[in-house]
DNA sequence: GATTTCCGAAAAATCGATTTTTTAAAAAAC
DNA sequence: GTTTTTTAAAAAATCGATTTTTCGGAAATC
């Protein structure tokens, strides 16, 4: 295992270029809803905001557009995708399907090492649950928990798509008004998922994961005004 | 419906920028295997090859890396991904799964308009079958047939991922030695898929599509030396 | 009064040059 | 003889300036 990465998201441990740093920062800001949905991005002000020149900034914007976190129109720059209810439904439904696929494979491939990593990830998530003021801590622990759950599925492309959908989904979820009651249920489900994983009860786990995403989907829908 | 697009791949009808033109050209060249697998791309020679400056070229390379047709390492540029048997297997298996999902939805949503578009796409594909020397014509008709088949599935994100996997898959398939016997079977299966689509025989269609991709997968494996 | 045409400002895209980093070979040290 | 250090060339990344295109309002036309 290489140098563990303490920082936030997916990470460039060595030789971060300006372009990759802006990419990471901008990606986080987009997912965290720091820009208004549908907003046109003024490249000039982004230059100031992220303290970089045009070239690395434009490279980052191009990557994000290819990834689906920005919309690019040929001679008129970049804009933040609008929040659309039908798109959220698409994202959530597909996420359920793909994550259930991955979960099945993960249950087959996961070994004792995986079980202990999952327990550890769950523990950190519970710790983060206790400090509701540290939102980003919780977000990171939550993301890692779900990653760990599916990690041994054996399909890099499936994991890639799931990650992409998760990023899309989170943009909606983080913009939606919080719902403490649902949140409590969601938190409990994480523990139940761990339990089912240990016992490899795939059918129940699939049903629970589907319900988990469905509940979160319901909350995330609050981010949309009209469809 | 806007202006139909006669040209090759996915298309920028209005105001093509240098960056988007290089992106399209480079993407095709990568899928067509015009670069050696694993090859390091020399940006200087790409500038000459595509007749553009650094900025639009680098923007195109960044998009392609985000899309998965190039590998990017931070201070050492871009390289063509190597051909790996295990990755091809991953791509093909996931493609089968996702396309079968989409097919089911397409059968439910597809209307008479879809049926006629599918018949038309199949007709063009058969015409292209007759002229084996016009490879690119056939490739285009083939891509469009499969797109048309799944188009009404109703999930933009699912279609997006399928398209992406299809591009990945084709890079292997087009590099593999052709197999006329299998090719004949594959051609026949296109007609059978149309027939099953008309009659909405979903289970048989899913089995056939799965077999179709599986057969093509077998051929594509010929592109890999070792795993 | 409504539509079209024509500017000028603003923004996007591109270019050419500069800076930074890597690479590989030669020299030095062990 | 091997390893380390140095250094020059090559490549990647970035910057600043220029060119091209879009956008919005004023003037002209219908």
Short mmCIF file of N, CA, C and O (backbone and C1' of nucleotides) in Angstrom, two decimals, chain A residues 40-41 43 54 58 73-75 77, chain C residues 11-17 21-22:
data_model
loop_
_atom_site.label_atom_id
_atom_site.label_comp_id
_atom_site.label_asym_id
_atom_site.label_seq_id
_atom_site.Cartn_x
_atom_site.Cartn_y
_atom_site.Cartn_z
N UNK A 40 -23.78 30.35 -15.23
CA UNK A 40 -22.70 30.44 -16.20
C UNK A 40 -21.41 30.75 -15.47
O UNK A 40 -21.36 31.67 -14.66
N UNK A 41 -20.38 29.97 -15.73
CA UNK A 41 -19.11 30.20 -15.03
C UNK A 41 -18.29 31.26 -15.76
O UNK A 41 -17.97 31.11 -16.94
N UNK A 43 -15.01 32.67 -16.53
CA UNK A 43 -13.65 32.16 -16.44
C UNK A 43 -12.73 33.16 -15.75
O UNK A 43 -11.87 32.77 -14.97
N UNK A 54 -5.01 30.86 -17.25
CA UNK A 54 -6.06 30.37 -18.13
C UNK A 54 -5.88 28.90 -18.50
O UNK A 54 -6.84 28.12 -18.43
N UNK A 58 -8.67 26.10 -17.89
CA UNK A 58 -9.47 25.56 -18.99
C UNK A 58 -9.32 24.05 -19.09
O UNK A 58 -10.28 23.35 -19.43
N UNK A 73 -20.73 24.36 -23.99
CA UNK A 73 -21.26 24.66 -25.32
C UNK A 73 -20.19 25.41 -26.09
O UNK A 73 -19.55 26.32 -25.55
N UNK A 74 -20.04 25.02 -27.32
CA UNK A 74 -18.79 25.30 -28.01
C UNK A 74 -18.25 26.72 -28.01
O UNK A 74 -17.10 26.91 -27.70
N UNK A 75 -18.95 27.70 -28.38
CA UNK A 75 -18.32 29.03 -28.30
C UNK A 75 -18.86 29.85 -27.14
O UNK A 75 -18.70 31.08 -27.12
N UNK A 77 -18.68 28.81 -23.62
CA UNK A 77 -18.15 28.50 -22.30
C UNK A 77 -18.83 27.38 -21.53
O UNK A 77 -19.43 26.48 -22.11
P DA C 11 -17.40 39.69 -19.25
"O5'" DA C 11 -17.30 38.28 -19.99
"C5'" DA C 11 -18.37 37.83 -20.81
"C4'" DA C 11 -17.83 36.85 -21.83
"C3'" DA C 11 -16.86 35.82 -21.26
"O3'" DA C 11 -17.39 34.52 -21.49
"C1'" DA C 11 -16.05 36.74 -23.27
P DA C 12 -16.62 33.21 -21.00
"O5'" DA C 12 -16.09 32.60 -22.38
"C5'" DA C 12 -17.01 32.46 -23.45
"C4'" DA C 12 -16.28 31.97 -24.68
"C3'" DA C 12 -15.40 30.74 -24.45
"O3'" DA C 12 -15.66 29.82 -25.48
"C1'" DA C 12 -14.12 32.51 -25.41
P DA C 13 -14.93 28.41 -25.48
"O5'" DA C 13 -13.69 28.67 -26.44
"C5'" DA C 13 -13.92 29.15 -27.75
"C4'" DA C 13 -12.61 29.44 -28.44
"C3'" DA C 13 -11.57 28.32 -28.37
"O3'" DA C 13 -11.27 27.94 -29.69
"C1'" DA C 13 -10.60 30.44 -27.86
P DT C 14 -10.23 26.76 -29.95
"O5'" DT C 14 -8.87 27.55 -30.20
"C5'" DT C 14 -8.82 28.51 -31.23
"C4'" DT C 14 -7.52 29.29 -31.16
"C3'" DT C 14 -6.25 28.44 -31.19
"O3'" DT C 14 -5.59 28.68 -32.42
"C1'" DT C 14 -6.12 30.23 -29.60
P DC C 15 -4.30 27.80 -32.77
"O5'" DC C 15 -3.10 28.80 -32.47
"C5'" DC C 15 -3.14 30.11 -33.02
"C4'" DC C 15 -2.09 30.98 -32.36
"C3'" DC C 15 -0.69 30.37 -32.36
"O3'" DC C 15 0.18 31.21 -33.09
"C1'" DC C 15 -1.27 31.25 -30.20
P DG C 16 1.57 30.66 -33.62
"O5'" DG C 16 2.61 31.27 -32.58
"C5'" DG C 16 2.54 32.65 -32.27
"C4'" DG C 16 3.46 32.97 -31.12
"C3'" DG C 16 4.81 32.22 -31.15
"O3'" DG C 16 5.84 33.15 -30.87
"C1'" DG C 16 3.71 31.81 -29.09
P DA C 17 7.34 32.70 -30.59
"O5'" DA C 17 7.48 32.92 -29.01
"C5'" DA C 17 6.98 34.14 -28.45
"C4'" DA C 17 7.20 34.13 -26.94
"C3'" DA C 17 8.58 33.67 -26.51
"O3'" DA C 17 9.02 34.46 -25.41
"C1'" DA C 17 6.95 32.27 -25.54
P DT C 21 8.67 22.75 -10.52
"O5'" DT C 21 8.83 21.38 -11.34
"C5'" DT C 21 7.72 20.89 -12.08
"C4'" DT C 21 8.17 19.74 -12.95
"C3'" DT C 21 9.04 18.72 -12.23
"O3'" DT C 21 8.34 17.49 -12.22
"C1'" DT C 21 9.95 19.31 -14.35
P DT C 22 9.03 16.12 -11.68
"O5'" DT C 22 9.58 15.46 -13.05
"C5'" DT C 22 8.66 15.19 -14.09
"C4'" DT C 22 9.41 14.69 -15.32
"C3'" DT C 22 10.19 13.39 -15.10
"O3'" DT C 22 9.84 12.51 -16.15
"C1'" DT C 22 11.57 15.02 -16.08
#
